[in-house]
Structures are given as C-alpha cells and as structure tokens.
XYZ file of C-alpha atoms in Angstrom:
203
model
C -0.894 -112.499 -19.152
C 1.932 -115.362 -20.159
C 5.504 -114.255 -18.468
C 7.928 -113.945 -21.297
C 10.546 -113.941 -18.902
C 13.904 -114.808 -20.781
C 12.614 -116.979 -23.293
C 14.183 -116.417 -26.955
C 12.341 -115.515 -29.930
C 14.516 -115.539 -32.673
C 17.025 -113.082 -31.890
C 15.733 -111.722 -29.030
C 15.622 -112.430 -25.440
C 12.877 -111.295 -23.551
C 13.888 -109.838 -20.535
C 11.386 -107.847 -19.007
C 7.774 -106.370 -18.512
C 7.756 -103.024 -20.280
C 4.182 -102.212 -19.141
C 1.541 -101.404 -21.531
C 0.893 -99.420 -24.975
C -2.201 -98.824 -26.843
C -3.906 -101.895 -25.107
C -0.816 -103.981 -25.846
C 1.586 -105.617 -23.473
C 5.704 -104.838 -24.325
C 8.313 -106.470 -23.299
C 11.795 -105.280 -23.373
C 14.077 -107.309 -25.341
C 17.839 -107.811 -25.657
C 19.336 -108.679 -29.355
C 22.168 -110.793 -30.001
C 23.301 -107.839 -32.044
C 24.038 -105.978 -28.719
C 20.806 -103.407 -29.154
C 17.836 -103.496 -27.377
C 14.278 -103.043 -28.433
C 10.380 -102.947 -27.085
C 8.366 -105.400 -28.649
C 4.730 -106.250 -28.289
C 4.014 -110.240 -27.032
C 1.897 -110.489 -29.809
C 4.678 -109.703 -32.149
C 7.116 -112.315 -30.018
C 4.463 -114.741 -29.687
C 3.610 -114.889 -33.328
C 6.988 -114.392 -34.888
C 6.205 -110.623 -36.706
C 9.295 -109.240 -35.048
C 12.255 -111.462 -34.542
C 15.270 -108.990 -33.914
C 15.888 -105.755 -32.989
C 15.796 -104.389 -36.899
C 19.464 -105.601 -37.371
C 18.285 -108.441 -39.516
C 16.890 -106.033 -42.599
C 20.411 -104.719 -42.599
C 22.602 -107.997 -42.745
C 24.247 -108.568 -46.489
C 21.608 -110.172 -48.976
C 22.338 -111.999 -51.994
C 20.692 -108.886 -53.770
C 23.951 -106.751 -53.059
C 25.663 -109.290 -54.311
C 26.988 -111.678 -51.768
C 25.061 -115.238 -52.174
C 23.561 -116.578 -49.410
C 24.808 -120.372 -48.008
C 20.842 -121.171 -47.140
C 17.108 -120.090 -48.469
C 15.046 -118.687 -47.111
C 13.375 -122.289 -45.962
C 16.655 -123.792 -44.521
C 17.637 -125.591 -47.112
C 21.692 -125.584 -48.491
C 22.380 -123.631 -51.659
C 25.226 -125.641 -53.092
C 25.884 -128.111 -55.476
C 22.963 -129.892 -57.193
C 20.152 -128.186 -55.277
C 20.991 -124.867 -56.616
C 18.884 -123.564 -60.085
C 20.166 -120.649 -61.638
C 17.932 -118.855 -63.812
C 19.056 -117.223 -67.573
C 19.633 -113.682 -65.868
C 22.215 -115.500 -63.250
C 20.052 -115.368 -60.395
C 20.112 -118.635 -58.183
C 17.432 -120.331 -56.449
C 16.836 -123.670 -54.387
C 15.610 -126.646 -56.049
C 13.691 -128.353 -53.241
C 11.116 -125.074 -52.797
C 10.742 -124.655 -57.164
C 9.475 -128.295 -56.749
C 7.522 -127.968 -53.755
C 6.166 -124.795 -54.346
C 5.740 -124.773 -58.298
C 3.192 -127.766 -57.643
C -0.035 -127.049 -59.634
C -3.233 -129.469 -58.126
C -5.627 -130.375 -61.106
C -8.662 -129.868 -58.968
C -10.111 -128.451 -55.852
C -9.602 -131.289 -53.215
C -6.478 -131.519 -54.510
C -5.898 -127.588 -53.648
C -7.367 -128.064 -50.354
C -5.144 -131.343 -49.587
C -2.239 -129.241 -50.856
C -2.866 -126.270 -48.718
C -3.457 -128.406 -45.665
C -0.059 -130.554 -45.586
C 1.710 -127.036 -46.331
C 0.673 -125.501 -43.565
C 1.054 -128.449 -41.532
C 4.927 -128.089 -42.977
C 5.208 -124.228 -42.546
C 3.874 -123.776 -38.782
C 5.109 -127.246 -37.592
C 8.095 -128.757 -40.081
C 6.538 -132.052 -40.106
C 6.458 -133.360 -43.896
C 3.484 -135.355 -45.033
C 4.620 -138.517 -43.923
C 5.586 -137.379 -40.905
C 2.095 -136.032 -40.099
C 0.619 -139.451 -41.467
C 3.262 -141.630 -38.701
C 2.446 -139.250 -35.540
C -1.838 -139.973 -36.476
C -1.228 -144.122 -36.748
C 1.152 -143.825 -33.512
C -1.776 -142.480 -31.908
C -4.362 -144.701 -33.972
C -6.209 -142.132 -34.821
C -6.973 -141.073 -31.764
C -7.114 -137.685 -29.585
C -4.576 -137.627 -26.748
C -6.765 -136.802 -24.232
C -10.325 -138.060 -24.518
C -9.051 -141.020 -26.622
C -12.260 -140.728 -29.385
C -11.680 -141.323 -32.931
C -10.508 -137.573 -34.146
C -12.183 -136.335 -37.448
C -10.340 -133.283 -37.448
C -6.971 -133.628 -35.946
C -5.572 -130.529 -34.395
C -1.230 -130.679 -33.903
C -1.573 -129.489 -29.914
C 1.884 -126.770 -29.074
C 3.125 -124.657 -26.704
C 2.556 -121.390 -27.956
C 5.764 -120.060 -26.117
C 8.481 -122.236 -26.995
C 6.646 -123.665 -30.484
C 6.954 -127.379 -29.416
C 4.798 -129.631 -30.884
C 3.043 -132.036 -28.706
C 0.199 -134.519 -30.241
C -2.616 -134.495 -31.695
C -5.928 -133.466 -30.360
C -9.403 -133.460 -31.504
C -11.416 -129.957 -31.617
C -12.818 -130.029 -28.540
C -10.119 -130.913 -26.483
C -8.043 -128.739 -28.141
C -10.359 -125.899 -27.900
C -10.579 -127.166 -24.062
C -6.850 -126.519 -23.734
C -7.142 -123.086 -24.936
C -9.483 -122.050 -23.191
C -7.802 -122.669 -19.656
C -4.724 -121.048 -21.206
C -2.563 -124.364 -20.307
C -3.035 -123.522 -17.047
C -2.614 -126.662 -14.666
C -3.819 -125.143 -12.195
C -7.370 -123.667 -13.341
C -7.335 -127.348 -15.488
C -7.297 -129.051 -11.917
C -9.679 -126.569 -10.116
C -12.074 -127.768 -13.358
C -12.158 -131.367 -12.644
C -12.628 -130.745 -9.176
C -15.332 -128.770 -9.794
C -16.980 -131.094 -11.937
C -16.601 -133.663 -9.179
C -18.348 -132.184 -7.043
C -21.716 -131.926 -8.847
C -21.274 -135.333 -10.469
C -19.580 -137.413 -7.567
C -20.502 -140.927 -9.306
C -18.408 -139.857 -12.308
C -15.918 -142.637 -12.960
C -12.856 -142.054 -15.145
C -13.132 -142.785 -18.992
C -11.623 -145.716 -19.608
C -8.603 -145.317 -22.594
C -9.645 -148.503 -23.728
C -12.459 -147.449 -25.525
C-alpha cells in the first residue's frame, strides 16, 4: 500500500488513511477550496478525481465568461485564438495538432504514439527524440539497445525519469520501487550465483 501522506494531487492534499471501502483504499483529502472529501488512491493516483467537486462549479466560458487558458495550457489571446462563425473561440495550437489527419496506418500508429507520449508526459516529439540519443539508445539500467523504449516515472509525484527497456521496466514494477525489496533481490541472487560479476556499462 503506497503512503499518500500529504502529497498533492491537483487540488487536493492527501492527508490521511481513511481505511477501506468496497476493496478500495480512501484517503481523506483537504481542498484548496476549504472542503474536504474521501477519495479512492486509485482515483488520486490516476488523476479521475482532482478536487473536492468545486472544480465542476467554477465559471466556464459556456456561461459566458471566456476562459484566459484551454483546456491544454495553452493562452487564449491574441493570434492563437480561432473564433468560429457562431462566436465561439477556440485555441489554435490544439485545431492544428489535433485536426491532423495521417494518410495511412503507420502513420496513425506513429501519430497515436507521440500523442500519448505528449498527453501522459508533456514531452513534444523532439523532445522524446533528444532524451533517446542522450541515452544512445540505450536502457538506463541494463544498458542494451532498447527496441521498445518505455518513459520510466514515479507514479506518485508524475516525474519523469528515463527511459527503460520492457524488462527492466516491468522489473521496476514489479518490486513496487521499493529499494529495499530491489536490494534484498540482488542479494539474493548473489548468493546462488556468487561468481556473478557486474555488467559492464560499456557494452
């Protein structure tokens, strides 16, 4: 079970360990609002709920006051705002990114990929393309070739780390990013292959 201990998600603060409903660990939460709420750490940990419910009531552009932002971050002023025959505005950066047609399947799947890689980690294309060659390619642990790259993060705090290939990254998740249990591994290992001599990250 992770402790959620006063770490933030969105606007909410976990503060603590509300015990357990329908198989599902809560968490009491303080809002920046001033409420408080019970949230699941599945809903925390994957962003579902984000505030208290105060955020569903704040002014929207749709009762007529215009928002400064979208919904992606960007500024709605000046020349990055479109606004469409019945009045209603929109930002220019997301019609161009996400009006994008591809003309064929690996184009789709190419597509899909660096979006997601932009949605769950806010790298851009290029930016994904200058962490890989920083790395050469290479996982961050075992130091093979990776054909796969997988962006490594804490789960908690969302910060990205590198890049992994599957099977260390599945090795990660599977001792929970637990040092501990990572350590009690290796010296397990150890001790039924004692002639095992470090990998060499010149390989």
């Amino acid at each position: 079970m992770r402790n959620l201990k006063d770490v933030r998600f969105g606007k909410l603060i976990a503060r603590e360990d509300a015990g357990s409903k329908d198989k599902r660990r809560m968490w009491r939460c303080d809002c920046d609002c001033g409420n408080s709420a019970t949230v699941s750490s599945n809903a925390l940990l994957r962003g579902n709920t984000k505030s208290c419910g105060c955020s569903r009531r704040e002014p929207s552009k749709r009762k007529g006051v215009w928002l400064l932002h979208c919904k992606r971050g960007h500024s709605l002023a000046g020349e990055n705002v479109y606004v469409a025959p019945n009045g209603g505005r929109a930002c220019q950066v997301c019609r161009r990114e996400y009006s994008y047609k591809p003309s064929s399947m690996a184009a789709m799947r190419e597509y899909r990929k660096f979006w997601q890689i932009r949605r769950l980690y806010g790298l851009t294309r290029e930016q994904y393309e200058a962490k890989l060659a920083s790395q050469r390619n290479c996982c961050a642990i075992c130091q093979h070739e990776m054909t796969k790259p997988h962006l490594d993060h804490d789960h908690v705090t969302k910060q990205l780390r590198d890049a992994l290939c599957n099977n260390c990254n599945a090795a990660v998740g599977y001792v929970e990013e637990n040092i501990q249990t990572a350590e009690a591994l290796v010296s397990y290992l150890r001790k039924w292959k004692p002639c095992a001599t470090p990998q060499s990250n010149d390989s």
